[in-house]
PDB file of C-alpha atoms and ligand atoms in Angstrom:
ATOM      1  CA  UNK A  76      13.586 -10.901   8.485  1.00 86.00           C
ATOM      2  CA  UNK A  77      11.056 -11.296  11.428  1.00 91.00           C
ATOM      3  CA  UNK A  78       7.470 -11.936  10.681  1.00 92.00           C
ATOM      4  CA  UNK A  79       6.604  -8.498  12.065  1.00 93.00           C
ATOM      5  CA  UNK A  80       9.411  -7.004   9.887  1.00 95.00           C
ATOM      6  CA  UNK A  81       8.006  -8.773   6.911  1.00 97.00           C
ATOM      7  CA  UNK A  82       4.414  -7.584   7.354  1.00 97.00           C
ATOM      8  CA  UNK A  83       5.765  -3.999   7.982  1.00 96.00           C
ATOM      9  CA  UNK A  84       7.670  -4.256   4.621  1.00 97.00           C
ATOM     10  CA  UNK A  85       4.651  -5.596   2.782  1.00 98.00           C
ATOM     11  CA  UNK A  86       2.404  -2.847   4.345  1.00 97.00           C
ATOM     12  CA  UNK A  87       4.946   0.109   3.513  1.00 97.00           C
ATOM     13  CA  UNK A  88       5.309  -1.447  -0.096  1.00 98.00           C
ATOM     14  CA  UNK A  89       1.490  -1.755  -0.555  1.00 98.00           C
ATOM     15  CA  UNK A  90       1.233  -3.716  -3.616  1.00 98.00           C
ATOM     16  CA  UNK A  91       2.796  -7.170  -4.406  1.00 98.00           C
ATOM     17  CA  UNK A  92       3.255  -8.336  -7.999  1.00 98.00           C
ATOM     18  CA  UNK A  93       2.168 -12.051  -8.393  1.00 98.00           C
ATOM     19  CA  UNK A  94       3.829 -13.844 -11.281  1.00 98.00           C
ATOM     20  CA  UNK A  95       3.550 -17.171 -12.957  1.00 98.00           C
ATOM     21  CA  UNK A  96       6.981 -17.812 -14.382  1.00 98.00           C
ATOM     22  CA  UNK A  97       6.734 -20.327 -17.286  1.00 98.00           C
ATOM     23  CA  UNK A  98      10.446 -20.180 -18.097  1.00 97.00           C
ATOM     24  CA  UNK A  99      13.215 -19.891 -15.206  1.00 98.00           C
ATOM     25  CA  UNK A 100      15.225 -17.960 -17.550  1.00 98.00           C
ATOM     26  CA  UNK A 101      12.904 -15.130 -17.151  1.00 98.00           C
ATOM     27  CA  UNK A 102      12.955 -14.948 -13.505  1.00 98.00           C
ATOM     28  CA  UNK A 103      16.058 -12.688 -13.055  1.00 98.00           C
ATOM     29  CA  UNK A 104      14.936 -10.233 -15.669  1.00 98.00           C
ATOM     30  CA  UNK A 105      11.637 -10.149 -14.244  1.00 98.00           C
ATOM     31  CA  UNK A 106      12.934  -9.385 -10.698  1.00 98.00           C
ATOM     32  CA  UNK A 107      15.099  -6.693 -12.089  1.00 98.00           C
ATOM     33  CA  UNK A 108      12.215  -4.947 -14.126  1.00 98.00           C
ATOM     34  CA  UNK A 109      10.130  -5.129 -10.801  1.00 98.00           C
ATOM     35  CA  UNK A 110      12.709  -3.611  -8.678  1.00 98.00           C
ATOM     36  CA  UNK A 111      13.436  -0.868 -11.282  1.00 98.00           C
ATOM     37  CA  UNK A 112       9.728  -0.142 -10.993  1.00 98.00           C
ATOM     38  CA  UNK A 113      10.370   0.530  -7.379  1.00 97.00           C
ATOM     39  CA  UNK A 114       8.810  -2.744  -5.822  1.00 98.00           C
ATOM     40  CA  UNK A 115      10.913  -4.835  -3.711  1.00 98.00           C
ATOM     41  CA  UNK A 116       8.662  -7.888  -3.187  1.00 98.00           C
ATOM     42  CA  UNK A 117       7.465 -10.429  -5.576  1.00 98.00           C
ATOM     43  CA  UNK A 118       5.158 -13.617  -5.218  1.00 98.00           C
ATOM     44  CA  UNK A 119       6.017 -16.566  -7.453  1.00 98.00           C
ATOM     45  CA  UNK A 120       3.134 -18.956  -7.871  1.00 98.00           C
ATOM     46  CA  UNK A 121       3.792 -22.686  -7.771  1.00 98.00           C
ATOM     47  CA  UNK A 122       1.551 -23.119 -10.930  1.00 98.00           C
ATOM     48  CA  UNK A 123       4.431 -24.008 -13.230  1.00 97.00           C
ATOM     49  CA  UNK A 124       7.430 -26.290 -13.017  1.00 97.00           C
ATOM     50  CA  UNK A 125       9.792 -23.361 -13.121  1.00 98.00           C
ATOM     51  CA  UNK A 126       8.436 -21.829  -9.862  1.00 98.00           C
ATOM     52  CA  UNK A 127      11.295 -23.186  -7.538  1.00 98.00           C
ATOM     53  CA  UNK A 128      14.004 -22.541  -9.884  1.00 98.00           C
ATOM     54  CA  UNK A 129      12.663 -19.110 -10.385  1.00 98.00           C
ATOM     55  CA  UNK A 130      12.849 -18.149  -6.806  1.00 98.00           C
ATOM     56  CA  UNK A 131      16.191 -19.730  -6.480  1.00 98.00           C
ATOM     57  CA  UNK A 132      17.752 -17.751  -9.269  1.00 98.00           C
ATOM     58  CA  UNK A 133      15.976 -14.569  -7.966  1.00 98.00           C
ATOM     59  CA  UNK A 134      17.506 -15.045  -4.427  1.00 98.00           C
ATOM     60  CA  UNK A 135      20.863 -15.697  -5.921  1.00 98.00           C
ATOM     61  CA  UNK A 136      20.952 -12.827  -8.370  1.00 98.00           C
ATOM     62  CA  UNK A 137      18.881 -10.063  -6.924  1.00 98.00           C
ATOM     63  CA  UNK A 138      19.222 -10.507  -3.165  1.00 97.00           C
ATOM     64  CA  UNK A 139      17.581  -7.329  -2.474  1.00 97.00           C
ATOM     65  CA  UNK A 140      14.282  -8.650  -3.781  1.00 98.00           C
ATOM     66  CA  UNK A 141      11.968 -10.298  -1.143  1.00 98.00           C
ATOM     67  CA  UNK A 142      10.347 -13.576  -2.763  1.00 98.00           C
ATOM     68  CA  UNK A 143       7.130 -15.244  -1.485  1.00 98.00           C
ATOM     69  CA  UNK A 144       5.677 -18.270  -2.885  1.00 98.00           C
ATOM     70  CA  UNK A 145       1.960 -18.370  -4.001  1.00 98.00           C
ATOM     71  CA  UNK A 146      -0.394 -21.101  -4.928  1.00 98.00           C
ATOM     72  CA  UNK A 147       1.102 -23.440  -2.135  1.00 98.00           C
ATOM     73  CA  UNK A 148      -1.327 -26.157  -2.054  1.00 97.00           C
ATOM     74  CA  UNK A 149       0.574 -28.655   0.206  1.00 96.00           C
ATOM     75  CA  UNK A 150       3.022 -28.745   3.001  1.00 98.00           C
ATOM     76  CA  UNK A 151       5.408 -30.511   0.414  1.00 98.00           C
ATOM     77  CA  UNK A 152       5.176 -27.537  -1.908  1.00 98.00           C
ATOM     78  CA  UNK A 153       5.838 -25.110   1.110  1.00 98.00           C
ATOM     79  CA  UNK A 154       8.930 -27.160   1.907  1.00 98.00           C
ATOM     80  CA  UNK A 155      10.198 -26.804  -1.665  1.00 98.00           C
ATOM     81  CA  UNK A 156       9.459 -23.010  -1.755  1.00 98.00           C
ATOM     82  CA  UNK A 157      11.221 -22.559   1.528  1.00 98.00           C
ATOM     83  CA  UNK A 158      14.379 -24.460   0.370  1.00 98.00           C
ATOM     84  CA  UNK A 159      14.331 -22.276  -2.821  1.00 98.00           C
ATOM     85  CA  UNK A 160      14.507 -19.272  -0.772  1.00 98.00           C
ATOM     86  CA  UNK A 161      10.782 -18.179  -0.410  1.00 98.00           C
ATOM     87  CA  UNK A 162      10.471 -15.753   2.574  1.00 98.00           C
ATOM     88  CA  UNK A 163       6.684 -16.322   2.988  1.00 98.00           C
ATOM     89  CA  UNK A 164       3.962 -18.659   1.762  1.00 98.00           C
ATOM     90  CA  UNK A 165       0.668 -17.834   0.233  1.00 98.00           C
ATOM     91  CA  UNK A 166      -2.129 -19.861  -0.842  1.00 98.00           C
ATOM     92  CA  UNK A 167      -5.624 -19.483  -2.483  1.00 96.00           C
ATOM     93  CA  UNK A 168      -7.369 -21.183   0.321  1.00 98.00           C
ATOM     94  CA  UNK A 169      -6.775 -22.339   3.948  1.00 98.00           C
ATOM     95  CA  UNK A 170      -5.222 -25.879   4.242  1.00 98.00           C
ATOM     96  CA  UNK A 171      -4.555 -26.478   7.922  1.00 98.00           C
ATOM     97  CA  UNK A 172      -1.848 -28.839   7.323  1.00 98.00           C
ATOM     98  CA  UNK A 173       0.175 -26.311   4.934  1.00 98.00           C
ATOM     99  CA  UNK A 174      -0.496 -23.654   7.673  1.00 98.00           C
ATOM    100  CA  UNK A 175       0.842 -26.022  10.601  1.00 98.00           C
ATOM    101  CA  UNK A 176       3.764 -26.800   8.581  1.00 98.00           C
ATOM    102  CA  UNK A 177       4.883 -23.271   8.191  1.00 98.00           C
ATOM    103  CA  UNK A 178       3.785 -21.952  11.688  1.00 97.00           C
ATOM    104  CA  UNK A 179       5.832 -24.769  13.406  1.00 97.00           C
ATOM    105  CA  UNK A 180       8.885 -23.515  11.454  1.00 97.00           C
ATOM    106  CA  UNK A 181       7.972 -19.718  12.195  1.00 97.00           C
ATOM    107  CA  UNK A 182       7.657 -19.237   8.374  1.00 98.00           C
ATOM    108  CA  UNK A 183       4.974 -16.455   7.764  1.00 98.00           C
ATOM    109  CA  UNK A 184       2.064 -17.911   5.857  1.00 98.00           C
ATOM    110  CA  UNK A 185      -1.106 -16.080   4.399  1.00 98.00           C
ATOM    111  CA  UNK A 186      -3.885 -18.629   3.433  1.00 98.00           C
ATOM    112  CA  UNK A 187      -6.646 -17.352   1.342  1.00 98.00           C
ATOM    113  CA  UNK A 188      -9.907 -16.730   3.121  1.00 98.00           C
ATOM    114  CA  UNK A 189     -13.227 -15.019   1.941  1.00 97.00           C
ATOM    115  CA  UNK A 190     -15.752 -15.847   4.628  1.00 97.00           C
ATOM    116  CA  UNK A 191     -16.136 -15.356   8.370  1.00 98.00           C
ATOM    117  CA  UNK A 192     -16.003 -19.140   8.946  1.00 98.00           C
ATOM    118  CA  UNK A 193     -12.617 -19.400   7.227  1.00 98.00           C
ATOM    119  CA  UNK A 194     -11.251 -16.365   9.159  1.00 98.00           C
ATOM    120  CA  UNK A 195     -12.339 -18.123  12.622  1.00 98.00           C
ATOM    121  CA  UNK A 196     -10.623 -21.361  11.325  1.00 98.00           C
ATOM    122  CA  UNK A 197      -7.434 -19.279  10.655  1.00 98.00           C
ATOM    123  CA  UNK A 198      -7.710 -17.612  14.060  1.00 98.00           C
ATOM    124  CA  UNK A 199      -7.976 -21.164  15.676  1.00 98.00           C
ATOM    125  CA  UNK A 200      -4.533 -21.809  13.960  1.00 97.00           C
ATOM    126  CA  UNK A 201      -3.029 -18.886  15.549  1.00 97.00           C
ATOM    127  CA  UNK A 202      -2.949 -16.607  12.504  1.00 98.00           C
ATOM    128  CA  UNK A 203      -4.187 -12.937  12.268  1.00 97.00           C
ATOM    129  CA  UNK A 204      -3.056 -12.159   8.709  1.00 98.00           C
ATOM    130  CA  UNK A 205      -4.669 -13.651   5.709  1.00 98.00           C
ATOM    131  CA  UNK A 206      -4.852 -13.501   1.839  1.00 98.00           C
ATOM    132  CA  UNK A 207      -8.533 -12.240   0.965  1.00 98.00           C
ATOM    133  CA  UNK A 208      -9.332 -14.132  -2.375  1.00 98.00           C
ATOM    134  CA  UNK A 209     -10.817 -13.675  -4.651  1.00 98.00           C
ATOM    135  CA  UNK A 210     -11.058 -10.174  -3.700  1.00 98.00           C
ATOM    136  CA  UNK A 211     -13.274  -8.362  -6.487  1.00 98.00           C
ATOM    137  CA  UNK A 212     -15.463 -11.486  -6.797  1.00 98.00           C
ATOM    138  CA  UNK A 213     -15.842 -11.886  -2.965  1.00 98.00           C
ATOM    139  CA  UNK A 214     -17.139  -8.459  -2.499  1.00 97.00           C
ATOM    140  CA  UNK A 215     -14.246  -6.167  -2.636  1.00 98.00           C
ATOM    141  CA  UNK A 216     -13.461  -3.290  -0.229  1.00 98.00           C
ATOM    142  CA  UNK A 217     -17.145  -3.306   0.937  1.00 98.00           C
ATOM    143  CA  UNK A 218     -16.840  -6.883   2.126  1.00 98.00           C
ATOM    144  CA  UNK A 219     -13.325  -6.016   3.808  1.00 98.00           C
ATOM    145  CA  UNK A 220     -15.113  -3.196   5.701  1.00 97.00           C
ATOM    146  CA  UNK A 221     -17.929  -5.515   6.914  1.00 98.00           C
ATOM    147  CA  UNK A 222     -15.266  -8.069   8.012  1.00 98.00           C
ATOM    148  CA  UNK A 223     -13.508  -5.486  10.025  1.00 97.00           C
ATOM    149  CA  UNK A 224     -16.324  -5.219  12.570  1.00 96.00           C
ATOM    150  CA  UNK A 225     -16.257  -8.840  14.043  1.00 98.00           C
ATOM    151  CA  UNK A 226     -12.550  -9.236  13.233  1.00 98.00           C
ATOM    152  CA  UNK A 227     -10.913  -5.807  14.330  1.00 95.00           C
ATOM    153  CA  UNK A 228      -7.219  -7.263  14.789  1.00 95.00           C
ATOM    154  CA  UNK A 229      -7.266  -9.122  11.422  1.00 98.00           C
ATOM    155  CA  UNK A 230      -5.499  -7.981   8.473  1.00 98.00           C
ATOM    156  CA  UNK A 231      -5.623  -8.976   4.669  1.00 98.00           C
ATOM    157  CA  UNK A 232      -3.511  -9.167   1.624  1.00 98.00           C
ATOM    158  CA  UNK A 233      -6.258  -8.345  -0.883  1.00 98.00           C
ATOM    159  CA  UNK A 234      -5.912 -10.147  -4.154  1.00 98.00           C
ATOM    160  CA  UNK A 235      -8.081 -11.192  -7.270  1.00 98.00           C
ATOM    161  CA  UNK A 236      -9.235  -8.734  -9.752  1.00 98.00           C
ATOM    162  CA  UNK A 237      -7.271  -5.994  -8.622  1.00 98.00           C
ATOM    163  CA  UNK A 238      -5.686  -3.365 -11.011  1.00 98.00           C
ATOM    164  CA  UNK A 239      -4.041   0.165 -10.947  1.00 98.00           C
ATOM    165  CA  UNK A 240      -7.724   1.438 -11.340  1.00 98.00           C
ATOM    166  CA  UNK A 241      -9.210  -0.007  -8.261  1.00 98.00           C
ATOM    167  CA  UNK A 242      -6.168  -0.687  -5.963  1.00 98.00           C
ATOM    168  CA  UNK A 243      -6.576   2.609  -4.157  1.00 98.00           C
ATOM    169  CA  UNK A 244     -10.069   1.511  -2.805  1.00 97.00           C
ATOM    170  CA  UNK A 245      -8.398  -1.516  -1.225  1.00 98.00           C
ATOM    171  CA  UNK A 246      -5.427   0.544   0.321  1.00 98.00           C
ATOM    172  CA  UNK A 247      -7.884   2.822   1.870  1.00 96.00           C
ATOM    173  CA  UNK A 248      -9.444  -0.182   4.150  1.00 96.00           C
ATOM    174  CA  UNK A 249      -7.810  -0.124   7.414  1.00 94.00           C
ATOM    175  CA  UNK A 250      -7.565  -3.899   7.656  1.00 97.00           C
ATOM    176  CA  UNK A 251      -5.743  -4.256   4.284  1.00 98.00           C
ATOM    177  CA  UNK A 252      -2.057  -4.775   4.784  1.00 97.00           C
ATOM    178  CA  UNK A 253      -1.290  -4.768   1.125  1.00 98.00           C
ATOM    179  CA  UNK A 254      -3.037  -5.547  -2.388  1.00 98.00           C
ATOM    180  CA  UNK A 255      -1.550  -8.197  -4.822  1.00 98.00           C
ATOM    181  CA  UNK A 256      -2.129  -8.841  -8.382  1.00 98.00           C
ATOM    182  CA  UNK A 257      -0.814 -10.186 -11.583  1.00 98.00           C
ATOM    183  CA  UNK A 258      -1.536  -7.488 -14.048  1.00 98.00           C
ATOM    184  CA  UNK A 259       1.960  -5.917 -13.985  1.00 98.00           C
ATOM    185  CA  UNK A 260       3.791  -9.115 -14.487  1.00 98.00           C
ATOM    186  CA  UNK A 261       1.449 -11.058 -16.607  1.00 98.00           C
ATOM    187  CA  UNK A 262       2.696 -14.282 -18.552  1.00 97.00           C
ATOM    188  CA  UNK A 263       2.259 -12.365 -21.935  1.00 98.00           C
ATOM    189  CA  UNK A 264       4.685  -9.609 -20.925  1.00 98.00           C
ATOM    190  CA  UNK A 265       7.202 -12.120 -19.736  1.00 98.00           C
ATOM    191  CA  UNK A 266       7.058 -14.212 -22.937  1.00 97.00           C
ATOM    192  CA  UNK A 267       7.562 -11.068 -24.922  1.00 98.00           C
ATOM    193  CA  UNK A 268      10.459  -9.825 -22.889  1.00 98.00           C
ATOM    194  CA  UNK A 269       8.658  -6.582 -22.236  1.00 98.00           C
ATOM    195  CA  UNK A 270      10.672  -5.660 -19.166  1.00 98.00           C
ATOM    196  CA  UNK A 271      10.228  -1.966 -19.661  1.00 98.00           C
ATOM    197  CA  UNK A 272       6.511  -2.267 -19.586  1.00 98.00           C
ATOM    198  CA  UNK A 273       6.646  -4.381 -16.352  1.00 98.00           C
ATOM    199  CA  UNK A 274       8.840  -1.550 -14.878  1.00 98.00           C
ATOM    200  CA  UNK A 275       6.234   0.938 -16.017  1.00 98.00           C
ATOM    201  CA  UNK A 276       3.283  -0.905 -14.732  1.00 98.00           C
ATOM    202  CA  UNK A 277       5.009  -1.579 -11.458  1.00 98.00           C
ATOM    203  CA  UNK A 278       5.883   2.078 -11.040  1.00 98.00           C
ATOM    204  CA  UNK A 279       2.152   2.890 -11.949  1.00 98.00           C
ATOM    205  CA  UNK A 280       0.874   0.422  -9.486  1.00 98.00           C
ATOM    206  CA  UNK A 281       3.069   1.826  -6.710  1.00 98.00           C
ATOM    207  CA  UNK A 282       1.734   5.360  -7.584  1.00 98.00           C
ATOM    208  CA  UNK A 283      -1.935   4.077  -7.818  1.00 98.00           C
ATOM    209  CA  UNK A 284      -1.887   2.406  -4.360  1.00 98.00           C
ATOM    210  CA  UNK A 285      -0.926   5.782  -2.715  1.00 98.00           C
ATOM    211  CA  UNK A 286      -4.335   7.274  -3.973  1.00 98.00           C
ATOM    212  CA  UNK A 287      -2.820  10.789  -4.125  1.00 98.00           C
ATOM    213  CA  UNK A 288      -5.176  13.601  -4.894  1.00 98.00           C
ATOM    214  CA  UNK A 289      -4.907  17.422  -4.125  1.00 98.00           C
ATOM    215  CA  UNK A 290      -6.819  18.402  -1.240  1.00 98.00           C
ATOM    216  CA  UNK A 291      -6.332  22.082  -0.451  1.00 98.00           C
ATOM    217  CA  UNK A 292      -4.078  25.081  -0.741  1.00 98.00           C
ATOM    218  CA  UNK A 293      -3.305  26.696   2.757  1.00 98.00           C
ATOM    219  CA  UNK A 294      -2.336  30.401   3.001  1.00 98.00           C
ATOM    220  CA  UNK A 295      -0.651  31.891   6.033  1.00 98.00           C
ATOM    221  CA  UNK A 296      -1.867  35.046   7.457  1.00 98.00           C
ATOM    222  CA  UNK A 297      -0.246  37.317  10.300  1.00 97.00           C
ATOM    223  CA  UNK A 298      -3.735  37.717  12.051  1.00 97.00           C
ATOM    224  CA  UNK A 299      -7.368  36.289  12.013  1.00 97.00           C
ATOM    225  CA  UNK A 300      -8.383  39.773  10.690  1.00 98.00           C
ATOM    226  CA  UNK A 301      -6.231  39.374   7.541  1.00 98.00           C
ATOM    227  CA  UNK A 302      -7.657  35.703   7.135  1.00 98.00           C
ATOM    228  CA  UNK A 303     -11.261  37.410   7.149  1.00 98.00           C
ATOM    229  CA  UNK A 304     -10.207  40.130   4.660  1.00 98.00           C
ATOM    230  CA  UNK A 305      -8.996  37.270   2.341  1.00 98.00           C
ATOM    231  CA  UNK A 306     -12.264  35.282   3.040  1.00 98.00           C
ATOM    232  CA  UNK A 307     -14.258  38.181   1.669  1.00 98.00           C
ATOM    233  CA  UNK A 308     -12.190  38.226  -1.800  1.00 98.00           C
ATOM    234  CA  UNK A 309     -12.844  34.457  -2.120  1.00 98.00           C
ATOM    235  CA  UNK A 310     -16.447  34.911  -1.303  1.00 98.00           C
ATOM    236  CA  UNK A 311     -16.518  37.375  -4.498  1.00 98.00           C
ATOM    237  CA  UNK A 312     -15.594  34.199  -6.542  1.00 98.00           C
ATOM    238  CA  UNK A 313     -18.445  32.232  -5.177  1.00 98.00           C
ATOM    239  CA  UNK A 314     -16.768  30.262  -2.536  1.00 98.00           C
ATOM    240  CA  UNK A 315     -18.203  29.622   1.035  1.00 98.00           C
ATOM    241  CA  UNK A 316     -16.483  30.540   4.168  1.00 98.00           C
ATOM    242  CA  UNK A 317     -16.328  27.933   6.713  1.00 98.00           C
ATOM    243  CA  UNK A 318     -14.462  29.307   9.822  1.00 97.00           C
ATOM    244  CA  UNK A 319     -12.787  26.905  12.250  1.00 97.00           C
ATOM    245  CA  UNK A 320     -10.528  27.270  15.301  1.00 96.00           C
ATOM    246  CA  UNK A 321      -7.235  27.545  13.220  1.00 96.00           C
ATOM    247  CA  UNK A 322      -8.449  28.683   9.792  1.00 98.00           C
ATOM    248  CA  UNK A 323     -11.151  29.743   7.453  1.00 98.00           C
ATOM    249  CA  UNK A 324     -11.885  27.118   4.776  1.00 98.00           C
ATOM    250  CA  UNK A 325     -13.108  28.225   1.426  1.00 98.00           C
ATOM    251  CA  UNK A 326     -15.374  25.507   0.402  1.00 98.00           C
ATOM    252  CA  UNK A 327     -12.775  22.718   0.815  1.00 96.00           C
ATOM    253  CA  UNK A 328      -9.959  23.780  -1.585  1.00 97.00           C
ATOM    254  CA  UNK A 329      -8.471  26.898   0.141  1.00 98.00           C
ATOM    255  CA  UNK A 330      -7.654  27.225   3.860  1.00 98.00           C
ATOM    256  CA  UNK A 331      -6.846  30.384   5.215  1.00 98.00           C
ATOM    257  CA  UNK A 332      -4.732  30.320   8.307  1.00 98.00           C
ATOM    258  CA  UNK A 333      -5.395  32.582  11.266  1.00 97.00           C
ATOM    259  CA  UNK A 334      -1.706  32.939  11.973  1.00 96.00           C
ATOM    260  CA  UNK A 335       1.720  31.975  10.352  1.00 95.00           C
ATOM    261  CA  UNK A 336       1.891  28.267  10.241  1.00 95.00           C
ATOM    262  CA  UNK A 337       3.785  25.650   8.519  1.00 96.00           C
ATOM    263  CA  UNK A 338       5.696  26.799   5.337  1.00 97.00           C
ATOM    264  CA  UNK A 339       6.742  30.315   4.883  1.00 97.00           C
ATOM    265  CA  UNK A 340       3.733  31.060   2.394  1.00 97.00           C
ATOM    266  CA  UNK A 341       1.466  28.388   3.483  1.00 98.00           C
ATOM    267  CA  UNK A 342       1.040  24.530   2.696  1.00 98.00           C
ATOM    268  CA  UNK A 343      -0.509  22.245   0.049  1.00 98.00           C
ATOM    269  CA  UNK A 344      -2.462  19.401   1.354  1.00 98.00           C
ATOM    270  CA  UNK A 345      -2.721  16.047  -0.558  1.00 98.00           C
ATOM    271  CA  UNK A 346      -5.029  13.390   0.268  1.00 98.00           C
ATOM    272  CA  UNK A 347      -3.799   9.646   0.292  1.00 98.00           C
ATOM    273  CA  UNK A 348      -4.793   6.178   1.431  1.00 98.00           C
ATOM    274  CA  UNK A 349      -2.271   6.088   4.255  1.00 97.00           C
ATOM    275  CA  UNK A 350      -0.063   8.896   5.056  1.00 98.00           C
ATOM    276  CA  UNK A 351       2.576   6.677   6.853  1.00 96.00           C
ATOM    277  CA  UNK A 352       3.065   4.552   3.726  1.00 97.00           C
ATOM    278  CA  UNK A 353       3.189   7.518   1.351  1.00 98.00           C
ATOM    279  CA  UNK A 354       5.418   9.420   3.449  1.00 98.00           C
ATOM    280  CA  UNK A 355       7.964   6.257   2.905  1.00 97.00           C
ATOM    281  CA  UNK A 356       7.189   6.292  -0.738  1.00 97.00           C
ATOM    282  CA  UNK A 357       8.047   9.949  -1.185  1.00 98.00           C
ATOM    283  CA  UNK A 358      11.469   9.500   0.594  1.00 96.00           C
ATOM    284  CA  UNK A 359      13.111   8.876  -2.687  1.00 94.00           C
ATOM    285  CA  UNK A 360      11.948  12.167  -3.943  1.00 96.00           C
ATOM    286  CA  UNK A 361      13.677  13.812  -1.026  1.00 97.00           C
ATOM    287  CA  UNK A 362      10.718  14.213   1.330  1.00 98.00           C
ATOM    288  CA  UNK A 363      11.143  13.605   5.042  1.00 98.00           C
ATOM    289  CA  UNK A 364       8.320  13.920   7.600  1.00 98.00           C
ATOM    290  CA  UNK A 365       8.411  16.607  10.276  1.00 97.00           C
ATOM    291  CA  UNK A 366       8.060  14.428  13.565  1.00 96.00           C
ATOM    292  CA  UNK A 367       6.351  17.135  15.376  1.00 96.00           C
ATOM    293  CA  UNK A 368       3.516  17.459  12.793  1.00 96.00           C
ATOM    294  CA  UNK A 369       2.231  13.904  12.981  1.00 98.00           C
ATOM    295  CA  UNK A 370      -1.251  13.612  14.173  1.00 97.00           C
ATOM    296  CA  UNK A 371      -2.684  10.222  14.784  1.00 97.00           C
ATOM    297  CA  UNK A 372      -6.292   8.602  14.488  1.00 96.00           C
ATOM    298  CA  UNK A 373      -7.800   6.580  17.268  1.00 93.00           C
ATOM    299  CA  UNK A 374      -6.283   3.454  16.125  1.00 89.00           C
ATOM    300  CA  UNK A 375      -2.695   4.743  16.166  1.00 92.00           C
ATOM    301  CA  UNK A 376      -2.357   5.323  12.540  1.00 93.00           C
ATOM    302  CA  UNK A 377      -0.928   8.391  11.082  1.00 96.00           C
ATOM    303  CA  UNK A 378      -3.940  10.755   9.920  1.00 97.00           C
ATOM    304  CA  UNK A 379      -1.751  13.572   8.921  1.00 97.00           C
ATOM    305  CA  UNK A 380       1.862  14.690   8.536  1.00 98.00           C
ATOM    306  CA  UNK A 381       3.817  17.500   7.190  1.00 98.00           C
ATOM    307  CA  UNK A 382       7.142  17.351   5.328  1.00 98.00           C
ATOM    308  CA  UNK A 383      10.041  19.236   6.455  1.00 97.00           C
ATOM    309  CA  UNK A 384      11.073  20.453   2.928  1.00 96.00           C
ATOM    310  CA  UNK A 385       9.465  23.614   1.608  1.00 96.00           C
ATOM    311  CA  UNK A 386       8.331  23.544  -2.107  1.00 96.00           C
ATOM    312  CA  UNK A 387       8.226  27.237  -3.592  1.00 96.00           C
ATOM    313  CA  UNK A 388       7.546  28.513   0.073  1.00 97.00           C
ATOM    314  CA  UNK A 389       4.900  25.859   0.707  1.00 98.00           C
ATOM    315  CA  UNK A 390       5.000  23.020   3.302  1.00 97.00           C
ATOM    316  CA  UNK A 391       3.447  19.869   1.727  1.00 98.00           C
ATOM    317  CA  UNK A 392       1.232  17.647   3.892  1.00 97.00           C
ATOM    318  CA  UNK A 393      -0.407  14.372   3.392  1.00 98.00           C
ATOM    319  CA  UNK A 394      -3.823  13.589   4.983  1.00 97.00           C
ATOM    320  CA  UNK A 395      -6.021  10.411   5.129  1.00 95.00           C
TER     321      UNK A 395
HETATM  322  C1  3PG B1813      -3.361 -15.210  -7.238  1.00 80.86           C
HETATM  323  O1  3PG B1813      -3.034 -16.272  -7.269  1.00 80.86           O
HETATM  324  O2  3PG B1813      -3.161 -14.309  -6.276  1.00 80.86           O
HETATM  325  C2  3PG B1813      -4.218 -14.368  -8.329  1.00 80.86           C
HETATM  326  O3  3PG B1813      -3.998 -15.277  -9.612  1.00 80.86           O
HETATM  327  C3  3PG B1813      -3.871 -13.069  -8.785  1.00 80.86           C
HETATM  328  O4  3PG B1813      -4.867 -12.450  -8.978  1.00 80.86           O
HETATM  329  P1  3PG B1813      -5.157 -11.695 -10.270  1.00 80.86           P
HETATM  330  O5  3PG B1813      -4.729 -12.547 -11.420  1.00 80.86           O
HETATM  331  O6  3PG B1813      -6.567 -11.398 -10.515  1.00 80.86           O
HETATM  332  O7  3PG B1813      -4.365 -10.490 -10.050  1.00 80.86           O
END
């Protein structure tokens, strides 16, 4: 996989489990549990003797699982990790020697940074993608937003203190490639062989990163006059009409279209952290994007898209 292909895959997945494997015998059941939860990437940290063997076994038994190595403190550890089959290298801090060892061999490396000076050091080494660590303690999503000003081309793998409850606020940051964390693959869950729970937590994390929430219901009308008649009815229920060029919004929850639009009856809009990522996530549920419906933001990212499939007469769409 090329470096850009790898980063695209990390972005599309959105969440990377970070596992510390004490017993290499747990590596394959762990990887299978994570895959069953819908996640195809795993970071194994070099904090235990078993790390290299764990990576080797996962690559041999679950070739569809992409494996990265974490807590790589020296070039020697990076070499061990790559020999074992690691596709990328992650570390908590920025060690120029480890970075140079990786870049000389074209191995994707994400050193940890949490200050502007560290980012500048990494830029000078030719990198533009970093681990942002420790994310929560170093200022979280607010800090990432601040960093997007001076470093518009830099992207981060946010890690440290992230859970299902706060992952969406990271996924919403334009400069976040993905978020990572250990909560769904903890040492305790591995030691107790709670593979089903790991699968459940991975699936939950994958849903949480989408940040999906109901936005509005769109109702198609034949003419602007029909839309206005409907608006009077919803006003009787205390809703406020906000007319626009295409439709009348009643508060923010009901959109009365001025003419027939997507969907035979109308549409259902869902907000999410990143429509391009969530469209990929929903492919497994049989949804395909209508390419003509895609609208982009100024930075080239997808702002809005409709699915081809109708659900009970409604077209479903995603919006940032
Ligand atoms: C790491 O090294 O990436 C962290 O241990 C993961 O952070 P978390 O344990 O807070 O998820």
